[in-house]
Short mmCIF file of C-alpha atoms in Angstrom, two decimals:
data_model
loop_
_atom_site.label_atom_id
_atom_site.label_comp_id
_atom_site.label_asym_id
_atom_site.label_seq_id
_atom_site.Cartn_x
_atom_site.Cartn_y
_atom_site.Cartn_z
CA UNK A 22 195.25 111.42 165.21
CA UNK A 23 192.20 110.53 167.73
CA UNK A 24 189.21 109.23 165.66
CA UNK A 25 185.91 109.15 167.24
CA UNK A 26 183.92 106.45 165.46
CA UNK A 27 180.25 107.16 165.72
CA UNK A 28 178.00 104.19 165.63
CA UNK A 29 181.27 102.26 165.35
CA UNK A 30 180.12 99.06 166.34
CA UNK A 31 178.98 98.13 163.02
CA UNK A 32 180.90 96.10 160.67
CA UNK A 33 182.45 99.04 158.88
CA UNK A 34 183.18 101.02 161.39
CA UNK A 35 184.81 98.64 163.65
CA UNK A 36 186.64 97.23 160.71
CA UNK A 37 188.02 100.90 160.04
CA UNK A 38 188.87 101.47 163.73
CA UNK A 39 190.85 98.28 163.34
CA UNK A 40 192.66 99.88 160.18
CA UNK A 41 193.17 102.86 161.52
CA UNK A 42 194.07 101.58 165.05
CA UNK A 43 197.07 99.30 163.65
CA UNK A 44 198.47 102.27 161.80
CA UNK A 45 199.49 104.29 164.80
CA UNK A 46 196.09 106.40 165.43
CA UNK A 47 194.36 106.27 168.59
CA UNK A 48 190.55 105.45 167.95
CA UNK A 49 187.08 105.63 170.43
CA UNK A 50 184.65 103.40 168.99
CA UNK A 51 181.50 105.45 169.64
CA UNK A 52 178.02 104.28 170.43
CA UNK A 53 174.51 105.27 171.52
CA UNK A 54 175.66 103.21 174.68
CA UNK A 55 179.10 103.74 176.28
CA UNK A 56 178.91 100.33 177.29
CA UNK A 57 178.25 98.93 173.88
CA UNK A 58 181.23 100.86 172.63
CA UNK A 59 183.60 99.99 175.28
CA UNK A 60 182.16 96.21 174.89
CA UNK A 61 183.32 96.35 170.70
CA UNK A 62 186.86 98.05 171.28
CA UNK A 63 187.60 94.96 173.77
CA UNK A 64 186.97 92.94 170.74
CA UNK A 65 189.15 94.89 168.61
CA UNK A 66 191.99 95.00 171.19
CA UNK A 67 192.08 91.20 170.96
CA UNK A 68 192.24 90.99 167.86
CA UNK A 69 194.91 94.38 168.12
CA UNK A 70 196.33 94.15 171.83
CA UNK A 71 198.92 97.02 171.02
CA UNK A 72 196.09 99.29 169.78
CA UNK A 73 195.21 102.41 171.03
CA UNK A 74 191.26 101.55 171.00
CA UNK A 75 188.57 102.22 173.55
CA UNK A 76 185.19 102.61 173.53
CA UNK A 77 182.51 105.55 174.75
CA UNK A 78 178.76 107.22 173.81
CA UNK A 79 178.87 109.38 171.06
CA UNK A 80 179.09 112.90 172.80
CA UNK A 81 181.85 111.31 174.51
CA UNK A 82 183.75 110.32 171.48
CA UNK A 83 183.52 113.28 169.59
CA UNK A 84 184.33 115.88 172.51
CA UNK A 85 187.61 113.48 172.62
CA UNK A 86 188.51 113.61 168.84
CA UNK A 87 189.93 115.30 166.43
CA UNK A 88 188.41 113.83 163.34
CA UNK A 89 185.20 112.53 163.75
CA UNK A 90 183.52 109.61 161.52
CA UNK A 91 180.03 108.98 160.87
CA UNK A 92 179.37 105.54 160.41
CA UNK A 93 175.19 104.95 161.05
CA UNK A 94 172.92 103.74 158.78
CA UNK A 95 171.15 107.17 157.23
CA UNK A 96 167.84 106.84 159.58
CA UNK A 97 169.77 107.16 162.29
CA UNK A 98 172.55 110.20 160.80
CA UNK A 99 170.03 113.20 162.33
CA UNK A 100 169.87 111.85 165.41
CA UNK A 101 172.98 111.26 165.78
CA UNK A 102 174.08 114.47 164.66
CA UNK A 103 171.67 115.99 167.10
CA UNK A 104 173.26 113.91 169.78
CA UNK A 105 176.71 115.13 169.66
CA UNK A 106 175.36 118.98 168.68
CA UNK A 107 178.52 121.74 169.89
CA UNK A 108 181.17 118.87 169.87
CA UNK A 109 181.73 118.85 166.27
CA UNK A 110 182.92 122.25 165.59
CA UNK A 111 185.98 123.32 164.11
CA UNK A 112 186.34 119.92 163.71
CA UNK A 113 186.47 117.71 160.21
CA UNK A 114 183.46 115.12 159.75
CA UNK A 115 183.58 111.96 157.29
CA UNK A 116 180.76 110.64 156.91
CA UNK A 117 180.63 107.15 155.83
CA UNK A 118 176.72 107.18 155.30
CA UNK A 119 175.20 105.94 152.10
CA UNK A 120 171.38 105.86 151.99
CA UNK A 121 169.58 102.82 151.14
CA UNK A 122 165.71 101.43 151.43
CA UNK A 123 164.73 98.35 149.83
CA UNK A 124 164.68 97.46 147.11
CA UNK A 125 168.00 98.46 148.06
CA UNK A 126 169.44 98.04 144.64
CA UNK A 127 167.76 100.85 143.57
CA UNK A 128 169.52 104.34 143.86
CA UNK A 129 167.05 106.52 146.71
CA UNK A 130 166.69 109.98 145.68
CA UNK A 131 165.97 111.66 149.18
CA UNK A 132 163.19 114.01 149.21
CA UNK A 133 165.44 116.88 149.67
CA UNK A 134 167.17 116.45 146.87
CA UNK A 135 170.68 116.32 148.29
CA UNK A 136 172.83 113.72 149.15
CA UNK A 137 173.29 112.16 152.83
CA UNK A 138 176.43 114.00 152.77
CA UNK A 139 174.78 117.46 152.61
CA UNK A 140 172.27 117.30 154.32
CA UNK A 141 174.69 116.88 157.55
CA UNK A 142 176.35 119.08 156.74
CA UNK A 143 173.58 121.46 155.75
CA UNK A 144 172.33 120.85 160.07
CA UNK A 145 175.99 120.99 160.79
CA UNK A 146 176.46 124.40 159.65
CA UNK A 147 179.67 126.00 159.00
CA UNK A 148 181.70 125.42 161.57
CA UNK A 149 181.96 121.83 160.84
CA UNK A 150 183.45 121.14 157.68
CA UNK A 151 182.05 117.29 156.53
CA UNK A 152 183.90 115.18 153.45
CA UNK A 153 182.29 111.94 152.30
CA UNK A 154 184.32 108.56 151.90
CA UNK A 155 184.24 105.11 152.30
CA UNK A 156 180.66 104.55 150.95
CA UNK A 157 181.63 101.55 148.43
CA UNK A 158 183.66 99.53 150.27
CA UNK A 159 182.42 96.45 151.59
CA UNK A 160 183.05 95.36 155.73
CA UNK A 161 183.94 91.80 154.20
CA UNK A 162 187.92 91.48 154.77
CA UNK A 163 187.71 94.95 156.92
CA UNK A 164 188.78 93.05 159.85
CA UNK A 165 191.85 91.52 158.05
CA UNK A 166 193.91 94.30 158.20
CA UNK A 167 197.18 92.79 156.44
CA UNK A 168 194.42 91.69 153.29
CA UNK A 169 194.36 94.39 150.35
CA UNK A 170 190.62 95.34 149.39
CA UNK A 171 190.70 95.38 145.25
CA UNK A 172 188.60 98.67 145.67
CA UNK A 173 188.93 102.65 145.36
CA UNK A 174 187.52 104.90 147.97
CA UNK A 175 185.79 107.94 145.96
CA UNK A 176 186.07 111.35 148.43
CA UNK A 177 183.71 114.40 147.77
CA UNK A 178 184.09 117.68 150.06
CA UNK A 179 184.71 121.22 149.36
CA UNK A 180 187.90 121.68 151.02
CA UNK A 181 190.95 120.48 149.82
CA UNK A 182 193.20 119.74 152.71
CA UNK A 183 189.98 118.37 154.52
CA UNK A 184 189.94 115.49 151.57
CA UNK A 185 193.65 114.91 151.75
CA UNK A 186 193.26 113.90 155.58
CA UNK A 187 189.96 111.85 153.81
CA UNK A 188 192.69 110.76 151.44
CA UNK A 189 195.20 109.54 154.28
CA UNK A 190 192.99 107.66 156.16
CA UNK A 191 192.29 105.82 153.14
CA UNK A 192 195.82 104.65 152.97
CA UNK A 193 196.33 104.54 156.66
CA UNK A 194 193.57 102.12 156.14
CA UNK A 195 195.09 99.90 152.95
CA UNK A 196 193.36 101.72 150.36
CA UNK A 197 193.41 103.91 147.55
CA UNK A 198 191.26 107.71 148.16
CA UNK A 199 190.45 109.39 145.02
CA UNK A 200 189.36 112.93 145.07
CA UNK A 201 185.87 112.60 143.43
CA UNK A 202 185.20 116.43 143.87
CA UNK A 203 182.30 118.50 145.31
CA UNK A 204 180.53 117.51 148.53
CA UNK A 205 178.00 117.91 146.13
CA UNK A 206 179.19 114.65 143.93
CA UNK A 207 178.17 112.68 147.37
CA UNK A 208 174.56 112.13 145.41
CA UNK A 209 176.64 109.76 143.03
CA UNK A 210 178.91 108.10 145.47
CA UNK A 211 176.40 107.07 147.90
CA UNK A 212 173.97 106.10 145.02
CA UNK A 213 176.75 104.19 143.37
CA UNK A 214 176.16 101.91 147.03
CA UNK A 215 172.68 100.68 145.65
CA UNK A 216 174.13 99.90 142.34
CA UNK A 217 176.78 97.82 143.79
CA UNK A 218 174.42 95.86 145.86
CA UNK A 219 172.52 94.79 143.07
CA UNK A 220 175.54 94.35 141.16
CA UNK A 221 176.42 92.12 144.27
CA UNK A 222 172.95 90.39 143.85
CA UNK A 223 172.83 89.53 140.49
CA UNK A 224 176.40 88.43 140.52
CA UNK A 225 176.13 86.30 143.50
CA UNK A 226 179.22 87.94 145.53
CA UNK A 227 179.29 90.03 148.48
CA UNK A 228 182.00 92.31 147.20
CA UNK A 229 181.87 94.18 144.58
CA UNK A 230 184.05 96.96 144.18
CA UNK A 231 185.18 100.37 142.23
CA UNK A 232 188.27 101.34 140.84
CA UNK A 233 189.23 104.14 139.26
CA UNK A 234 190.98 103.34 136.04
CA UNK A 235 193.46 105.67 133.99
CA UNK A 236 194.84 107.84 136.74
CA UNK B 23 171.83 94.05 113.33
CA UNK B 24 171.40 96.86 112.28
CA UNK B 25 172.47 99.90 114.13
CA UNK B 26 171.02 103.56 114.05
CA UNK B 27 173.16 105.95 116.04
CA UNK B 28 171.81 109.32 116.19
CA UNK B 29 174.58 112.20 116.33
CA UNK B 30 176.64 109.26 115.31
CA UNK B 31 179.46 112.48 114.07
CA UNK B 32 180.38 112.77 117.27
CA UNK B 33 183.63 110.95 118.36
CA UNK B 34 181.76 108.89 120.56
CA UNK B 35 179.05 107.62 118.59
CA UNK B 36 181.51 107.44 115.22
CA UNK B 37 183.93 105.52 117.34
CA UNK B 38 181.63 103.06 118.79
CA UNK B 39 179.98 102.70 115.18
CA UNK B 40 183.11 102.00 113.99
CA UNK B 41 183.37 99.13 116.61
CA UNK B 42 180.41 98.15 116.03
CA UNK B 43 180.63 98.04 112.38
CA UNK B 44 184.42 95.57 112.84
CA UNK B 45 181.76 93.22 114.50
CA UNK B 46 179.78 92.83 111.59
CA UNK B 47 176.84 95.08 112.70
CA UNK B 48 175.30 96.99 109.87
CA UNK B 49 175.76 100.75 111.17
CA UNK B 50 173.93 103.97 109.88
CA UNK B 51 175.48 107.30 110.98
CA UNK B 52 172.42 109.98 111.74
CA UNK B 53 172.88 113.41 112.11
CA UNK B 54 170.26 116.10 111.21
CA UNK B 55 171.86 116.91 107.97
CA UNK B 56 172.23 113.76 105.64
CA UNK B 57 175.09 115.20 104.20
CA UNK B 58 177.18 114.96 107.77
CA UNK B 59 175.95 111.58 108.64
CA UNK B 60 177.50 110.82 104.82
CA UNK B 61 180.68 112.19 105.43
CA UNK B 62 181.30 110.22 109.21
CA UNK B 63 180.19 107.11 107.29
CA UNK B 64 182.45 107.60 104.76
CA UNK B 65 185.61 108.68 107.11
CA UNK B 66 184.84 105.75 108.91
CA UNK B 67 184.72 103.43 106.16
CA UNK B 68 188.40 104.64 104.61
CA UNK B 69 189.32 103.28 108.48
CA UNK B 70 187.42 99.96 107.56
CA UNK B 71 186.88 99.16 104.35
CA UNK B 72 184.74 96.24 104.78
CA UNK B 73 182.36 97.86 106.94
CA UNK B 74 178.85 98.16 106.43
CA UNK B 75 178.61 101.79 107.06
CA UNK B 76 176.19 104.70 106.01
CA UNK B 77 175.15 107.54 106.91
CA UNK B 78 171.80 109.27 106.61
CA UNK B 79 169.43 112.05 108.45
CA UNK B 80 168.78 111.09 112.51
CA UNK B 81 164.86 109.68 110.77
CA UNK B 82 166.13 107.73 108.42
CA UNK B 83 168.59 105.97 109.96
CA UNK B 84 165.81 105.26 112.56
CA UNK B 85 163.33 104.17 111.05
CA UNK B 86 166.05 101.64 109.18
CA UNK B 87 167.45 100.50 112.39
CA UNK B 88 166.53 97.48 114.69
CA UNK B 89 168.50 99.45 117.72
CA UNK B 90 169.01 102.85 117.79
CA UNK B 91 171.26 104.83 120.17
CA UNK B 92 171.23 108.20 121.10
CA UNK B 93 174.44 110.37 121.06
CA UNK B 94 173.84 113.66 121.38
CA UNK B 95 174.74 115.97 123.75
CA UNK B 96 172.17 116.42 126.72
CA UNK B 97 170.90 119.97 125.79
CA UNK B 98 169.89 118.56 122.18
CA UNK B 99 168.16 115.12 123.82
CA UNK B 100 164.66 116.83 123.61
CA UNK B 101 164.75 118.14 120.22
CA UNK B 102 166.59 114.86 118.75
CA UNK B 103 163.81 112.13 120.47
CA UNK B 104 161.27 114.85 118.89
CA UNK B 105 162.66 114.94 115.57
CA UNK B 106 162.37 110.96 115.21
CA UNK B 107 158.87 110.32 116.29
CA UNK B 108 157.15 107.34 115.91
CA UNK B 109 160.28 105.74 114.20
CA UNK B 110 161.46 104.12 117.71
CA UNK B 111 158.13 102.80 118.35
CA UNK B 112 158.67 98.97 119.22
CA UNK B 113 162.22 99.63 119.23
CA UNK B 114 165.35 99.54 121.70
CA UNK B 115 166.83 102.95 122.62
CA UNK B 116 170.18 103.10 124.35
CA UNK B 117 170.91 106.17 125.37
CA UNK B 118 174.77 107.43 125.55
CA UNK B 119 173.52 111.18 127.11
CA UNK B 120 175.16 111.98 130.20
CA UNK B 121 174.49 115.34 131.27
CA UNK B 122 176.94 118.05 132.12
CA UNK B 123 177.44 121.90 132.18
CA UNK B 124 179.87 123.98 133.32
CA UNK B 125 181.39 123.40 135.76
CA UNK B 126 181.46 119.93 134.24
CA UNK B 127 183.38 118.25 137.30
CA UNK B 128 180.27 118.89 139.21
CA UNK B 129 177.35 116.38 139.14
CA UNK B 130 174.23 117.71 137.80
CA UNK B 131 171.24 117.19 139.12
CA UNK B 132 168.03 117.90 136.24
CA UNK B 133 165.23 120.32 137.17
CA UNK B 134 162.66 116.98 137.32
CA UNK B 135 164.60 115.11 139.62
CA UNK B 136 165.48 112.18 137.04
CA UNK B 137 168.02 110.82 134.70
CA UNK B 138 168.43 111.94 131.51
CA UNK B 139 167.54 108.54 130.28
CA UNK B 140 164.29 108.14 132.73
CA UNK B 141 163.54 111.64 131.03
CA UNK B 142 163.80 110.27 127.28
CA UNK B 143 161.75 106.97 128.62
CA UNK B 144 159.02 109.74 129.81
CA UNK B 145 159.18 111.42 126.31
CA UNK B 146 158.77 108.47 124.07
CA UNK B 147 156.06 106.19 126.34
CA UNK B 148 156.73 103.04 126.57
CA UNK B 149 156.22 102.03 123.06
CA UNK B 150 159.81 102.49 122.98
CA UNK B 151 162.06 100.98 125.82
CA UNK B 152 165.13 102.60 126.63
CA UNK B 153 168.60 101.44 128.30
CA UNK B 154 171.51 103.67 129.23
CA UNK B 155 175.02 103.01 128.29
CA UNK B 156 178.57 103.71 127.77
CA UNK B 157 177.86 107.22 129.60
CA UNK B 158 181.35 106.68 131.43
CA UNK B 159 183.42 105.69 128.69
CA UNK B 160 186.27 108.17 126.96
CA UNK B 161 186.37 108.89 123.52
CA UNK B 162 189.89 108.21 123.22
CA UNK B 163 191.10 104.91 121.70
CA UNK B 164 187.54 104.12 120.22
CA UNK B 165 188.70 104.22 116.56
CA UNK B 166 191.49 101.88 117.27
CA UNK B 167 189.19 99.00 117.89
CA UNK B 168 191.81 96.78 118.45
CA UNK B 169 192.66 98.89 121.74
CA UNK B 170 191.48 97.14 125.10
CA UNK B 171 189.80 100.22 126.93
CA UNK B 172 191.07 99.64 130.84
CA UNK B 173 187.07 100.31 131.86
CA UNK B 174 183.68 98.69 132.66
CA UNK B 175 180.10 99.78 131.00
CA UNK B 176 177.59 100.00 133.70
CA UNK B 177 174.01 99.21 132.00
CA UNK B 178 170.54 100.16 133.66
CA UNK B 179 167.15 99.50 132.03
CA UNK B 180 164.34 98.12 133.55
CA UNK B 181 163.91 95.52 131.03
CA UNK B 182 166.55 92.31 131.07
CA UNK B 183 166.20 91.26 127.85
CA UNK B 184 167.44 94.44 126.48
CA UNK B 185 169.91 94.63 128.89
CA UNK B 186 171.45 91.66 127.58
CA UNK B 187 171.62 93.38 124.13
CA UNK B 188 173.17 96.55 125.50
CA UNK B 189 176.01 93.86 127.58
CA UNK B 190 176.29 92.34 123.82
CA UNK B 191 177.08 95.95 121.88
CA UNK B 192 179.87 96.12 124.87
CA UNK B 193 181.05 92.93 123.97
CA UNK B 194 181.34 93.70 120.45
CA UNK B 195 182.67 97.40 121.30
CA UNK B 196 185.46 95.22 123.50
CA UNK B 197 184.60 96.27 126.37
CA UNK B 198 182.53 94.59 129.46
CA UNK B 199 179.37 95.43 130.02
CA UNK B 200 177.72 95.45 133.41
CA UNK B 201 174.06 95.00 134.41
CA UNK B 202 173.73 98.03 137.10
CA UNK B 203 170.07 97.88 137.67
CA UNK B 204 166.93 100.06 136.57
CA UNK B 205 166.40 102.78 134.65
CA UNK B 206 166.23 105.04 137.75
CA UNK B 207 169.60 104.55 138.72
CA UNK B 208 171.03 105.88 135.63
CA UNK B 209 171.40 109.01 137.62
CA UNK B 210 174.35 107.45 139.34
CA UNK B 211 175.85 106.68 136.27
CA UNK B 212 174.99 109.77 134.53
CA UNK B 213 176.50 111.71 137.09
CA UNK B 214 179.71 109.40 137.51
CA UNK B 215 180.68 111.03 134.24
CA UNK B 216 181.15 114.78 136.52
CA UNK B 217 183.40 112.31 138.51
CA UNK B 218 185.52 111.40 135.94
CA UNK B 219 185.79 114.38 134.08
CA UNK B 220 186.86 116.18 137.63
CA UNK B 221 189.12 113.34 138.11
CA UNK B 222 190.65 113.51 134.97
CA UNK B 223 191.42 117.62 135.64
CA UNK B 224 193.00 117.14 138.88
CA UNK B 225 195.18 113.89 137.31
CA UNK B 226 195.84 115.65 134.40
CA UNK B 227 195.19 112.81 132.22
CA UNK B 228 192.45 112.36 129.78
CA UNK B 229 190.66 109.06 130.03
CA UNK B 230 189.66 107.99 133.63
CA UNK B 231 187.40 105.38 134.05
CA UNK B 232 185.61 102.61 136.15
CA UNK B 233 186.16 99.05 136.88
CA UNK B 234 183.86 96.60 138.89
CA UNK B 235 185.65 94.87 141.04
CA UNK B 236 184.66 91.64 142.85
CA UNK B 237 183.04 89.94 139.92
#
């Protein structure tokens, strides 16, 4: 698949691109700045030299892709949305967003009541469908593509085939996707972000994980 | 100590009394009729013998208790808190009510915007301070307290000290308890239990849960 990475030059996204890249897909690291983008997926091909990884602005990216991933801190998700407005229909959205303000180990209700997840896809409309994943992983070990994160990815959209593409990228990626349910359920995912960085806190680590147990 | 657990029938609160009671924990079974709370204390005890168990109307039990946790399903949370006035004031409250309706895989967010447990903190002032707990753990297994449930307890209060009590009623439940932050983001945790339940449908298996990873 080609995967336009928006804001992709972050720790999480780039570490994902790297995943993603090393399993066969073909991946535009996207950025406010073409040349910012271009300047991160030179990084990654060094550290990948057979990847299929380049870099471009946003609109760029997403015109090129097929599934498009939204990887900007929340502040910046309108925007950004805004930014690549027309090029993200018909096509699937994962949004990687997860809300946080400090005292960022406590859980931010936004003011409209809905999660991150809905409200893009609420100024999306319909012809973008949007899942939510990857909001409790950590970027530590991200880069390490060969090293197994102990961790679950929880995925929330209302569309089933949309989550098992959600689903494959998590184990395209070295992980395990678990259908949490409703875009809806994106509220608890993305709050469950604050309660792992205080988890994180108090514990003195810097990754603290999920896992779904029983299944 | 002595343990209050109002709608301790249930097969939550009975098994976790019954837990609680193998650790040496005086336990007192409350339900609104006397009689009930009787007949759960004395079911339990033909499991456990030596137990301290009783049972007794949700006020009594209260007023005997040094802790006393809340079991009830969310819709009777109101009525319950109401019905015990004045009997939890100075005293630790750790709330079990996760909210749900149909359809129960899908998170529910209350009318005011809070947790269930912010809402009982609201209700009973802050003579009484109040922790949420085991909102994401099965009911299966719990009267076999030599079973090791395969999950975590996430804990939020906004007080440490009774925190540490809550981790220490995991402990002695056998399971691990887990200090996830305030009061406030109970929500995450309340509504984690929508996630499970939905996960649990689509596995078709009957007691998913969560692990925290990375500590």
């Amino acid at each position: 698949m080609k995967i336009a990475i928006l804001g992709g030059t972050g720790p999480e996204g780039s570490g994902l691109g790297l995943r993603w890249a090393q399993a066969g897909h073909q991946v535009i690291i996207g950025s406010r700045l073409a040349e910012k983008g271009q300047q991160v997926a030179a990084e990654l091909k060094s550290l990948l030299p057979s990847g299929d990884i380049s870099g471009a602005d946003n609109l760029t990216a997403a015109q090129a892709a097929d599934v498009v991933v939204l990887s900007v801190p929340y502040e910046a998700q309108s925007p950004t949305l805004d930014s690549v407005a027309g090029a993200l229909d018909g096509k699937l959205l994962v949004t990687v967003v997860a809300p946080t303000r400090k005292p960022k180990a406590r859980v931010w209700r936004l003011e409209s009541g809905l999660s991150a997840a809905e409200e893009a896809q609420q100024q999306l409309g319909d012809a973008t469908r949007v899942v939510a994943a990857f909001q409790n992983i950590g970027a530590h070990n991200l880069k390490d593509p060969a090293a197994e994160l102990d961790c679950d990815v929880l995925i929330c959209g209302d569309n089933k085939d949309d989550k098992q593409v959600a689903i494959d990228l998590c184990t395209d990626a070295n992980m395990r996707g678990v259908d949490a349910g409703a875009l809806q359920n994106a509220s608890v995912v993305e709050g469950l972000t604050s309660v792992l960085i205080g988890i994180n806190i108090r514990n003195k680590v810097g990754n603290a994980g999920i896992r779904i147990t029983g299944i």
